[in-house]
């Protein structure tokens, strides 16, 4: 198949999933065109067989991929519409698959209005705050609801998010659920099955307010009242300064480490003991899956799709959002019971292995085939 994939260029989960999908599909012989505003963070110059298209506007020169906003200016939207239409004209595309609705659903709807022969068919994967945050804004909701009607198929990443998307956008049916996935050869345990003498909690995020990074610090400070532990942060974003200000002067500041924004995070996660995820909303929680694949149990807020990923009392613990005392109690239990820890370590890896990349890419291929009316089985 000839497939166009349109995604954000930042370090977020939606672009990670889009880029890994592009790589895997290209490896399986499909012709892939990847469209983004900037070079994508996750491609790292290693494009393989993927044809990349980036739209650089004068106004954006020098700005980082992180600065990309949810709403592109109209000129960027028109520019990427033109660029994709050129590729459709020159090479033909069977499918145009957009990851993250805002503003890509609007881009795709704009393309559809100008198509001559009804191809490519349009598919959107709804990822997270495109539904749970932007979908609640009345004017964005109106635009997105109308644009999503133009699509031939919709998917999303958890059962919870499928229900949310249906109700927020008034969809006729729930999107197909294709969960986030993991390369279990990259994310794997590094031989450590027991708790470290001074256990490490790890938090991985883009430091947006929905991730509640200050909450992670509060939970850590409660844990430190009872037991020795350290806290590592991977990532960067708007709340990093708040977190740094919060911890300065604390007697445990030396036990905090900020790794910053990184691509190759698997070896760092595999050294940690427990992942901490106090998010306020989370459609899936890709970082939780990455941790579990490394055999690292997760203590997470019971929100959105997280209960579908983190199995309470099996691969970690869930706590009510904002219940930092409850989270610290669960952590204390896990950090002081070696047998429980080893059991959860094994269960985490086993559960994460059910989300292998090959399985989920097959589901995307089947969705493409079904949408194109081929109904064929891909091996
Ligand atoms: O919606 C966002 O916050 C951004 C989005 C992204 O682009 O990174 O993240 C979402 O997509 C990920 C991949 O599907 C999910 O694993 C994350 O749970 C989800 N984030 C939220 O729902 C907050």
GROMACS .gro file of C-alpha atoms and ligand atoms in nm:
model
  402
    1UNK     CA    1   0.000   0.000   0.000
    2UNK     CA    2   0.103   0.363  -0.048
    3UNK     CA    3   0.046   0.531   0.286
    4UNK     CA    4   0.085   0.892   0.397
    5UNK     CA    5   0.135   0.946   0.770
    6UNK     CA    6   0.088   1.292   0.916
    7UNK     CA    7   0.205   1.353   1.271
    8UNK     CA    8   0.341   1.598   1.524
    9UNK     CA    9   0.717   1.644   1.528
   10UNK     CA   10   0.768   1.674   1.906
   11UNK     CA   11   0.875   1.416   2.164
   12UNK     CA   12   0.518   1.317   2.258
   13UNK     CA   13   0.368   0.972   2.250
   14UNK     CA   14   0.153   1.032   1.941
   15UNK     CA   15   0.453   1.119   1.724
   16UNK     CA   16   0.649   0.828   1.873
   17UNK     CA   17   0.371   0.584   1.781
   18UNK     CA   18   0.334   0.743   1.434
   19UNK     CA   19   0.707   0.722   1.357
   20UNK     CA   20   0.742   0.364   1.483
   21UNK     CA   21   0.436   0.270   1.277
   22UNK     CA   22   0.593   0.433   0.970
   23UNK     CA   23   0.922   0.245   1.022
   24UNK     CA   24   0.754  -0.090   1.076
   25UNK     CA   25   0.518  -0.050   0.778
   26UNK     CA   26   0.811   0.051   0.554
   27UNK     CA   27   0.997  -0.259   0.674
   28UNK     CA   28   0.698  -0.467   0.568
   29UNK     CA   29   0.719  -0.334   0.213
   30UNK     CA   30   0.467  -0.051   0.216
   31UNK     CA   31   0.557   0.281   0.052
   32UNK     CA   32   0.552   0.537   0.335
   33UNK     CA   33   0.546   0.917   0.313
   34UNK     CA   34   0.585   1.087   0.652
   35UNK     CA   35   0.459   1.446   0.677
   36UNK     CA   36   0.532   1.682   0.967
   37UNK     CA   37   0.594   2.049   1.030
   38UNK     CA   38   0.953   1.994   1.150
   39UNK     CA   39   1.183   1.691   1.125
   40UNK     CA   40   1.036   1.449   1.377
   41UNK     CA   41   1.216   1.406   1.711
   42UNK     CA   42   1.185   1.027   1.691
   43UNK     CA   43   1.327   0.969   1.343
   44UNK     CA   44   1.675   1.082   1.443
   45UNK     CA   45   1.797   1.113   1.083
   46UNK     CA   46   1.748   0.740   1.031
   47UNK     CA   47   1.473   0.741   0.767
   48UNK     CA   48   1.542   0.405   0.602
   49UNK     CA   49   1.291   0.359   0.322
   50UNK     CA   50   1.057   0.628   0.454
   51UNK     CA   51   1.013   0.939   0.240
   52UNK     CA   52   0.994   1.240   0.473
   53UNK     CA   53   0.829   1.572   0.398
   54UNK     CA   54   0.872   1.870   0.631
   55UNK     CA   55   0.704   2.205   0.589
   56UNK     CA   56   0.927   2.487   0.706
   57UNK     CA   57   0.760   2.825   0.724
   58UNK     CA   58   0.975   3.137   0.749
   59UNK     CA   59   0.799   3.218   1.077
   60UNK     CA   60   0.907   2.884   1.225
   61UNK     CA   61   1.275   2.881   1.125
   62UNK     CA   62   1.487   2.815   1.429
   63UNK     CA   63   1.195   2.720   1.651
   64UNK     CA   64   1.227   2.382   1.813
   65UNK     CA   65   0.992   2.092   1.754
   66UNK     CA   66   0.887   2.127   2.118
   67UNK     CA   67   0.744   2.471   2.044
   68UNK     CA   68   0.494   2.333   1.793
   69UNK     CA   69   0.149   2.429   1.907
   70UNK     CA   70  -0.171   2.230   1.873
   71UNK     CA   71  -0.319   2.486   1.633
   72UNK     CA   72  -0.108   2.554   1.332
   73UNK     CA   73  -0.148   2.892   1.171
   74UNK     CA   74  -0.372   2.881   0.864
   75UNK     CA   75  -0.069   2.940   0.635
   76UNK     CA   76   0.101   2.623   0.769
   77UNK     CA   77  -0.216   2.426   0.725
   78UNK     CA   78  -0.252   2.541   0.364
   79UNK     CA   79   0.115   2.471   0.299
   80UNK     CA   80   0.097   2.113   0.421
   81UNK     CA   81  -0.231   2.060   0.233
   82UNK     CA   82  -0.054   2.172  -0.087
   83UNK     CA   83   0.246   1.952  -0.015
   84UNK     CA   84   0.038   1.642   0.049
   85UNK     CA   85  -0.176   1.709  -0.259
   86UNK     CA   86   0.146   1.725  -0.466
   87UNK     CA   87   0.253   1.384  -0.335
   88UNK     CA   88  -0.095   1.244  -0.401
   89UNK     CA   89  -0.075   1.377  -0.758
   90UNK     CA   90   0.283   1.255  -0.824
   91UNK     CA   91   0.287   0.923  -0.641
   92UNK     CA   92  -0.069   0.839  -0.547
   93UNK     CA   93  -0.162   0.744  -0.192
   94UNK     CA   94  -0.412   0.479  -0.093
   95UNK     CA   95  -0.438   0.593   0.269
   96UNK     CA   96  -0.368   0.916   0.455
   97UNK     CA   97  -0.334   0.837   0.826
   98UNK     CA   98  -0.325   1.129   1.067
   99UNK     CA   99  -0.205   1.086   1.426
  100UNK     CA  100  -0.350   1.337   1.676
  101UNK     CA  101  -0.662   1.521   1.562
  102UNK     CA  102  -0.564   1.884   1.611
  103UNK     CA  103  -0.493   2.029   1.357
  104UNK     CA  104  -0.443   1.724   1.135
  105UNK     CA  105  -0.811   1.633   1.107
  106UNK     CA  106  -0.865   1.984   0.969
  107UNK     CA  107  -0.576   1.937   0.725
  108UNK     CA  108  -0.714   1.604   0.608
  109UNK     CA  109  -1.066   1.741   0.567
  110UNK     CA  110  -0.917   2.025   0.358
  111UNK     CA  111  -0.741   1.769   0.139
  112UNK     CA  112  -1.056   1.563   0.095
  113UNK     CA  113  -1.247   1.861  -0.040
  114UNK     CA  114  -0.986   1.894  -0.319
  115UNK     CA  115  -0.950   1.529  -0.418
  116UNK     CA  116  -1.043   1.433  -0.773
  117UNK     CA  117  -1.102   1.057  -0.739
  118UNK     CA  118  -1.177   0.993  -0.371
  119UNK     CA  119  -0.827   0.859  -0.294
  120UNK     CA  120  -0.655   0.852  -0.050
  121UNK     CA  121  -0.900   0.730   0.211
  122UNK     CA  122  -0.866   0.908   0.544
  123UNK     CA  123  -0.786   0.747   0.878
  124UNK     CA  124  -0.731   0.927   1.209
  125UNK     CA  125  -0.588   0.795   1.533
  126UNK     CA  126  -0.705   0.997   1.832
  127UNK     CA  127  -0.430   0.999   2.093
  128UNK     CA  128  -0.505   1.194   2.406
  129UNK     CA  129  -0.550   1.562   2.476
  130UNK     CA  130  -0.680   1.607   2.119
  131UNK     CA  131  -0.995   1.457   2.275
  132UNK     CA  132  -0.970   1.501   2.653
  133UNK     CA  133  -0.850   1.866   2.652
  134UNK     CA  134  -0.907   2.024   2.308
  135UNK     CA  135  -1.233   1.834   2.259
  136UNK     CA  136  -1.379   2.017   2.561
  137UNK     CA  137  -1.318   2.360   2.408
  138UNK     CA  138  -1.648   2.446   2.232
  139UNK     CA  139  -1.501   2.612   1.922
  140UNK     CA  140  -1.236   2.345   1.870
  141UNK     CA  141  -1.495   2.077   1.935
  142UNK     CA  142  -1.717   2.218   1.659
  143UNK     CA  143  -1.429   2.220   1.410
  144UNK     CA  144  -1.300   1.877   1.505
  145UNK     CA  145  -1.643   1.711   1.516
  146UNK     CA  146  -1.714   1.835   1.163
  147UNK     CA  147  -1.370   1.733   1.034
  148UNK     CA  148  -1.387   1.384   1.188
  149UNK     CA  149  -1.709   1.316   0.993
  150UNK     CA  150  -1.499   1.329   0.674
  151UNK     CA  151  -1.288   1.030   0.781
  152UNK     CA  152  -1.328   0.678   0.648
  153UNK     CA  153  -1.209   0.516   0.973
  154UNK     CA  154  -1.107   0.625   1.322
  155UNK     CA  155  -0.894   0.448   1.578
  156UNK     CA  156  -0.778   0.527   1.926
  157UNK     CA  157  -0.552   0.377   2.191
  158UNK     CA  158  -0.773   0.245   2.474
  159UNK     CA  159  -1.132   0.140   2.539
  160UNK     CA  160  -1.169   0.430   2.779
  161UNK     CA  161  -1.057   0.681   2.517
  162UNK     CA  162  -1.283   0.526   2.253
  163UNK     CA  163  -1.586   0.591   2.476
  164UNK     CA  164  -1.469   0.941   2.558
  165UNK     CA  165  -1.410   1.029   2.191
  166UNK     CA  166  -1.755   0.902   2.093
  167UNK     CA  167  -1.930   1.112   2.356
  168UNK     CA  168  -1.718   1.428   2.321
  169UNK     CA  169  -1.737   1.443   1.941
  170UNK     CA  170  -2.082   1.285   1.902
  171UNK     CA  171  -1.939   1.010   1.680
  172UNK     CA  172  -2.184   0.755   1.536
  173UNK     CA  173  -1.969   0.470   1.672
  174UNK     CA  174  -1.666   0.425   1.894
  175UNK     CA  175  -1.328   0.435   1.716
  176UNK     CA  176  -1.150   0.101   1.673
  177UNK     CA  177  -0.911   0.038   1.964
  178UNK     CA  178  -0.550  -0.029   1.865
  179UNK     CA  179  -0.344   0.008   2.182
  180UNK     CA  180   0.000   0.169   2.201
  181UNK     CA  181   0.277  -0.083   2.140
  182UNK     CA  182   0.633  -0.154   2.239
  183UNK     CA  183   0.946  -0.302   2.086
  184UNK     CA  184   1.018  -0.563   2.352
  185UNK     CA  185   1.370  -0.617   2.217
  186UNK     CA  186   1.454  -0.254   2.291
  187UNK     CA  187   1.262  -0.223   2.618
  188UNK     CA  188   1.362  -0.524   2.828
  189UNK     CA  189   1.489  -0.600   3.178
  190UNK     CA  190   1.864  -0.563   3.218
  191UNK     CA  191   1.913  -0.858   3.449
  192UNK     CA  192   1.793  -0.685   3.767
  193UNK     CA  193   1.506  -0.869   3.938
  194UNK     CA  194   1.548  -0.746   4.296
  195UNK     CA  195   1.495  -0.405   4.447
  196UNK     CA  196   1.806  -0.186   4.454
  197UNK     CA  197   1.949  -0.114   4.803
  198UNK     CA  198   1.841   0.247   4.757
  199UNK     CA  199   1.542   0.210   4.521
  200UNK     CA  200   1.489   0.450   4.232
  201UNK     CA  201   1.150   0.591   4.136
  202UNK     CA  202   1.134   0.717   3.779
  203UNK     CA  203   0.899   0.961   3.607
  204UNK     CA  204   0.901   1.005   3.229
  205UNK     CA  205   0.695   1.278   3.067
  206UNK     CA  206   0.683   1.599   2.870
  207UNK     CA  207   0.626   1.791   3.197
  208UNK     CA  208   0.285   1.919   3.085
  209UNK     CA  209   0.045   2.010   3.365
  210UNK     CA  210  -0.169   1.701   3.289
  211UNK     CA  211   0.129   1.485   3.394
  212UNK     CA  212   0.128   1.637   3.748
  213UNK     CA  213   0.508   1.640   3.792
  214UNK     CA  214   0.472   1.843   4.118
  215UNK     CA  215   0.253   1.554   4.239
  216UNK     CA  216   0.541   1.314   4.171
  217UNK     CA  217   0.762   1.526   4.398
  218UNK     CA  218   0.498   1.534   4.674
  219UNK     CA  219   0.463   1.157   4.662
  220UNK     CA  220   0.840   1.117   4.671
  221UNK     CA  221   0.871   1.345   4.975
  222UNK     CA  222   0.612   1.127   5.158
  223UNK     CA  223   0.802   0.811   5.065
  224UNK     CA  224   1.125   0.967   5.190
  225UNK     CA  225   0.970   1.015   5.535
  226UNK     CA  226   0.969   0.637   5.573
  227UNK     CA  227   1.241   0.490   5.353
  228UNK     CA  228   1.550   0.576   5.150
  229UNK     CA  229   1.483   0.625   4.778
  230UNK     CA  230   1.583   0.843   4.487
  231UNK     CA  231   1.375   1.002   4.209
  232UNK     CA  232   1.477   1.034   3.843
  233UNK     CA  233   1.300   1.252   3.589
  234UNK     CA  234   1.332   1.194   3.214
  235UNK     CA  235   1.189   1.459   2.982
  236UNK     CA  236   1.144   1.831   2.969
  237UNK     CA  237   0.863   2.082   2.938
  238UNK     CA  238   0.660   2.363   3.088
  239UNK     CA  239   0.654   2.244   3.453
  240UNK     CA  240   1.021   2.150   3.488
  241UNK     CA  241   1.111   2.485   3.644
  242UNK     CA  242   0.820   2.453   3.892
  243UNK     CA  243   0.955   2.114   3.995
  244UNK     CA  244   1.312   2.242   4.029
  245UNK     CA  245   1.193   2.535   4.243
  246UNK     CA  246   0.983   2.301   4.457
  247UNK     CA  247   1.272   2.073   4.547
  248UNK     CA  248   1.548   2.327   4.602
  249UNK     CA  249   1.652   2.334   4.966
  250UNK     CA  250   1.497   1.997   5.055
  251UNK     CA  251   1.735   1.766   5.240
  252UNK     CA  252   1.677   1.500   4.972
  253UNK     CA  253   1.751   1.725   4.669
  254UNK     CA  254   2.075   1.533   4.611
  255UNK     CA  255   1.863   1.222   4.549
  256UNK     CA  256   1.684   1.379   4.254
  257UNK     CA  257   1.821   1.358   3.901
  258UNK     CA  258   1.698   1.530   3.584
  259UNK     CA  259   1.810   1.348   3.269
  260UNK     CA  260   1.640   1.595   3.033
  261UNK     CA  261   1.492   1.505   2.698
  262UNK     CA  262   1.633   1.181   2.552
  263UNK     CA  263   1.554   0.936   2.277
  264UNK     CA  264   1.721   0.625   2.409
  265UNK     CA  265   1.548   0.594   2.745
  266UNK     CA  266   1.518   0.215   2.772
  267UNK     CA  267   1.858   0.161   2.946
  268UNK     CA  268   1.776   0.430   3.203
  269UNK     CA  269   1.427   0.295   3.277
  270UNK     CA  270   1.565  -0.058   3.314
  271UNK     CA  271   1.794   0.061   3.598
  272UNK     CA  272   1.502   0.208   3.792
  273UNK     CA  273   1.281   0.015   4.038
  274UNK     CA  274   0.933   0.169   4.006
  275UNK     CA  275   0.769   0.411   3.763
  276UNK     CA  276   0.555   0.689   3.909
  277UNK     CA  277   0.274   0.831   3.696
  278UNK     CA  278   0.041   1.071   3.878
  279UNK     CA  279  -0.125   1.200   3.556
  280UNK     CA  280  -0.459   1.383   3.571
  281UNK     CA  281  -0.561   1.250   3.228
  282UNK     CA  282  -0.400   0.977   3.021
  283UNK     CA  283  -0.554   0.801   2.722
  284UNK     CA  284  -0.308   0.511   2.748
  285UNK     CA  285   0.024   0.599   2.914
  286UNK     CA  286   0.296   0.478   2.678
  287UNK     CA  287   0.565   0.543   2.941
  288UNK     CA  288   0.393   0.293   3.174
  289UNK     CA  289   0.413   0.027   2.902
  290UNK     CA  290   0.781   0.108   2.843
  291UNK     CA  291   0.850   0.064   3.215
  292UNK     CA  292   0.662  -0.264   3.243
  293UNK     CA  293   0.845  -0.401   2.938
  294UNK     CA  294   1.166  -0.337   3.136
  295UNK     CA  295   1.017  -0.528   3.430
  296UNK     CA  296   0.958  -0.204   3.621
  297UNK     CA  297   0.620  -0.201   3.802
  298UNK     CA  298   0.413   0.117   3.780
  299UNK     CA  299   0.234   0.318   4.048
  300UNK     CA  300  -0.017   0.532   3.858
  301UNK     CA  301  -0.331   0.739   3.895
  302UNK     CA  302  -0.656   0.556   3.817
  303UNK     CA  303  -0.744   0.778   3.518
  304UNK     CA  304  -0.839   0.730   3.153
  305UNK     CA  305  -0.688   0.423   2.991
  306UNK     CA  306  -0.424   0.361   3.261
  307UNK     CA  307  -0.626   0.085   3.435
  308UNK     CA  308  -0.623  -0.104   3.102
  309UNK     CA  309  -0.242  -0.087   3.096
  310UNK     CA  310  -0.139  -0.111   3.461
  311UNK     CA  311  -0.305  -0.409   3.630
  312UNK     CA  312  -0.380  -0.308   3.990
  313UNK     CA  313  -0.196  -0.528   4.242
  314UNK     CA  314  -0.040  -0.732   3.957
  315UNK     CA  315   0.190  -0.504   3.757
  316UNK     CA  316   0.180  -0.217   4.004
  317UNK     CA  317  -0.076  -0.015   4.196
  318UNK     CA  318  -0.341   0.239   4.099
  319UNK     CA  319  -0.440   0.528   4.325
  320UNK     CA  320  -0.717   0.788   4.300
  321UNK     CA  321  -0.594   1.103   4.118
  322UNK     CA  322  -0.446   1.347   4.371
  323UNK     CA  323  -0.431   1.089   4.652
  324UNK     CA  324  -0.060   1.135   4.715
  325UNK     CA  325  -0.078   0.969   5.057
  326UNK     CA  326  -0.239   0.660   4.898
  327UNK     CA  327   0.031   0.656   4.628
  328UNK     CA  328   0.310   0.679   4.886
  329UNK     CA  329   0.157   0.392   5.088
  330UNK     CA  330   0.146   0.171   4.776
  331UNK     CA  331   0.505   0.262   4.697
  332UNK     CA  332   0.620   0.191   5.051
  333UNK     CA  333   0.458  -0.152   5.033
  334UNK     CA  334   0.630  -0.230   4.703
  335UNK     CA  335   0.967  -0.094   4.814
  336UNK     CA  336   0.974  -0.295   5.135
  337UNK     CA  337   0.848  -0.634   5.018
  338UNK     CA  338   1.109  -0.814   4.807
  339UNK     CA  339   0.882  -1.107   4.719
  340UNK     CA  340   0.600  -0.881   4.604
  341UNK     CA  341   0.849  -0.679   4.403
  342UNK     CA  342   0.990  -0.982   4.220
  343UNK     CA  343   0.638  -1.108   4.141
  344UNK     CA  344   0.535  -0.769   4.002
  345UNK     CA  345   0.861  -0.740   3.807
  346UNK     CA  346   0.787  -1.068   3.625
  347UNK     CA  347   0.416  -0.991   3.576
  348UNK     CA  348   0.498  -0.647   3.435
  349UNK     CA  349   0.728  -0.786   3.168
  350UNK     CA  350   0.481  -1.063   3.079
  351UNK     CA  351   0.189  -0.820   3.050
  352UNK     CA  352   0.387  -0.569   2.840
  353UNK     CA  353   0.485  -0.846   2.597
  354UNK     CA  354   0.117  -0.865   2.494
  355UNK     CA  355   0.159  -0.518   2.339
  356UNK     CA  356   0.432  -0.610   2.089
  357UNK     CA  357   0.479  -0.384   1.788
  358UNK     CA  358   0.423  -0.660   1.530
  359UNK     CA  359   0.078  -0.743   1.668
  360UNK     CA  360  -0.042  -0.382   1.666
  361UNK     CA  361   0.101  -0.301   1.322
  362UNK     CA  362  -0.091  -0.598   1.190
  363UNK     CA  363  -0.406  -0.440   1.334
  364UNK     CA  364  -0.329  -0.112   1.155
  365UNK     CA  365  -0.273  -0.304   0.829
  366UNK     CA  366  -0.604  -0.482   0.876
  367UNK     CA  367  -0.779  -0.150   0.938
  368UNK     CA  368  -0.623  -0.007   0.618
  369UNK     CA  369  -0.723  -0.317   0.420
  370UNK     CA  370  -1.076  -0.317   0.557
  371UNK     CA  371  -1.116   0.052   0.486
  372UNK     CA  372  -0.996   0.000   0.130
  373UNK     CA  373  -1.247  -0.281   0.098
  374UNK     CA  374  -0.982  -0.545   0.054
  375UNK     CA  375  -1.074  -0.740   0.367
  376UNK     CA  376  -0.758  -0.945   0.316
  377UNK     CA  377  -0.555  -1.104   0.591
  378UNK     CA  378  -0.202  -0.976   0.626
  379UNK     CA  379   0.063  -1.220   0.739
  380LIG     O1  380  -0.245   1.407   2.429
  380LIG     C1  381  -0.134   1.433   2.472
  380LIG     O2  382  -0.108   1.469   2.584
  380LIG     C2  383  -0.024   1.420   2.379
  380LIG     C3  384  -0.018   1.285   2.324
  380LIG     C4  385   0.108   1.291   2.249
  380LIG     O3  386   0.106   1.335   2.139
  380LIG     O4  387   0.209   1.258   2.309
  380LIG     O5  388  -0.014   1.182   2.425
  380LIG     C5  389  -0.115   1.090   2.424
  380LIG     O6  390  -0.079   0.990   2.333
  380LIG     C6  391   0.003   0.883   2.378
  380LIG     C7  392   0.024   0.787   2.261
  380LIG     O7  393  -0.099   0.736   2.217
  380LIG     C8  394  -0.059   0.815   2.498
  380LIG     O8  395   0.020   0.708   2.544
  380LIG     C9  396  -0.074   0.920   2.609
  380LIG     O9  397  -0.142   0.859   2.718
  380LIG    C10  398  -0.155   1.039   2.562
  380LIG     N1  399  -0.148   1.146   2.662
  380LIG    C11  400  -0.257   1.186   2.728
  380LIG    O10  401  -0.366   1.136   2.713
  380LIG    C12  402  -0.236   1.294   2.828
   0.00000   0.00000   0.00000
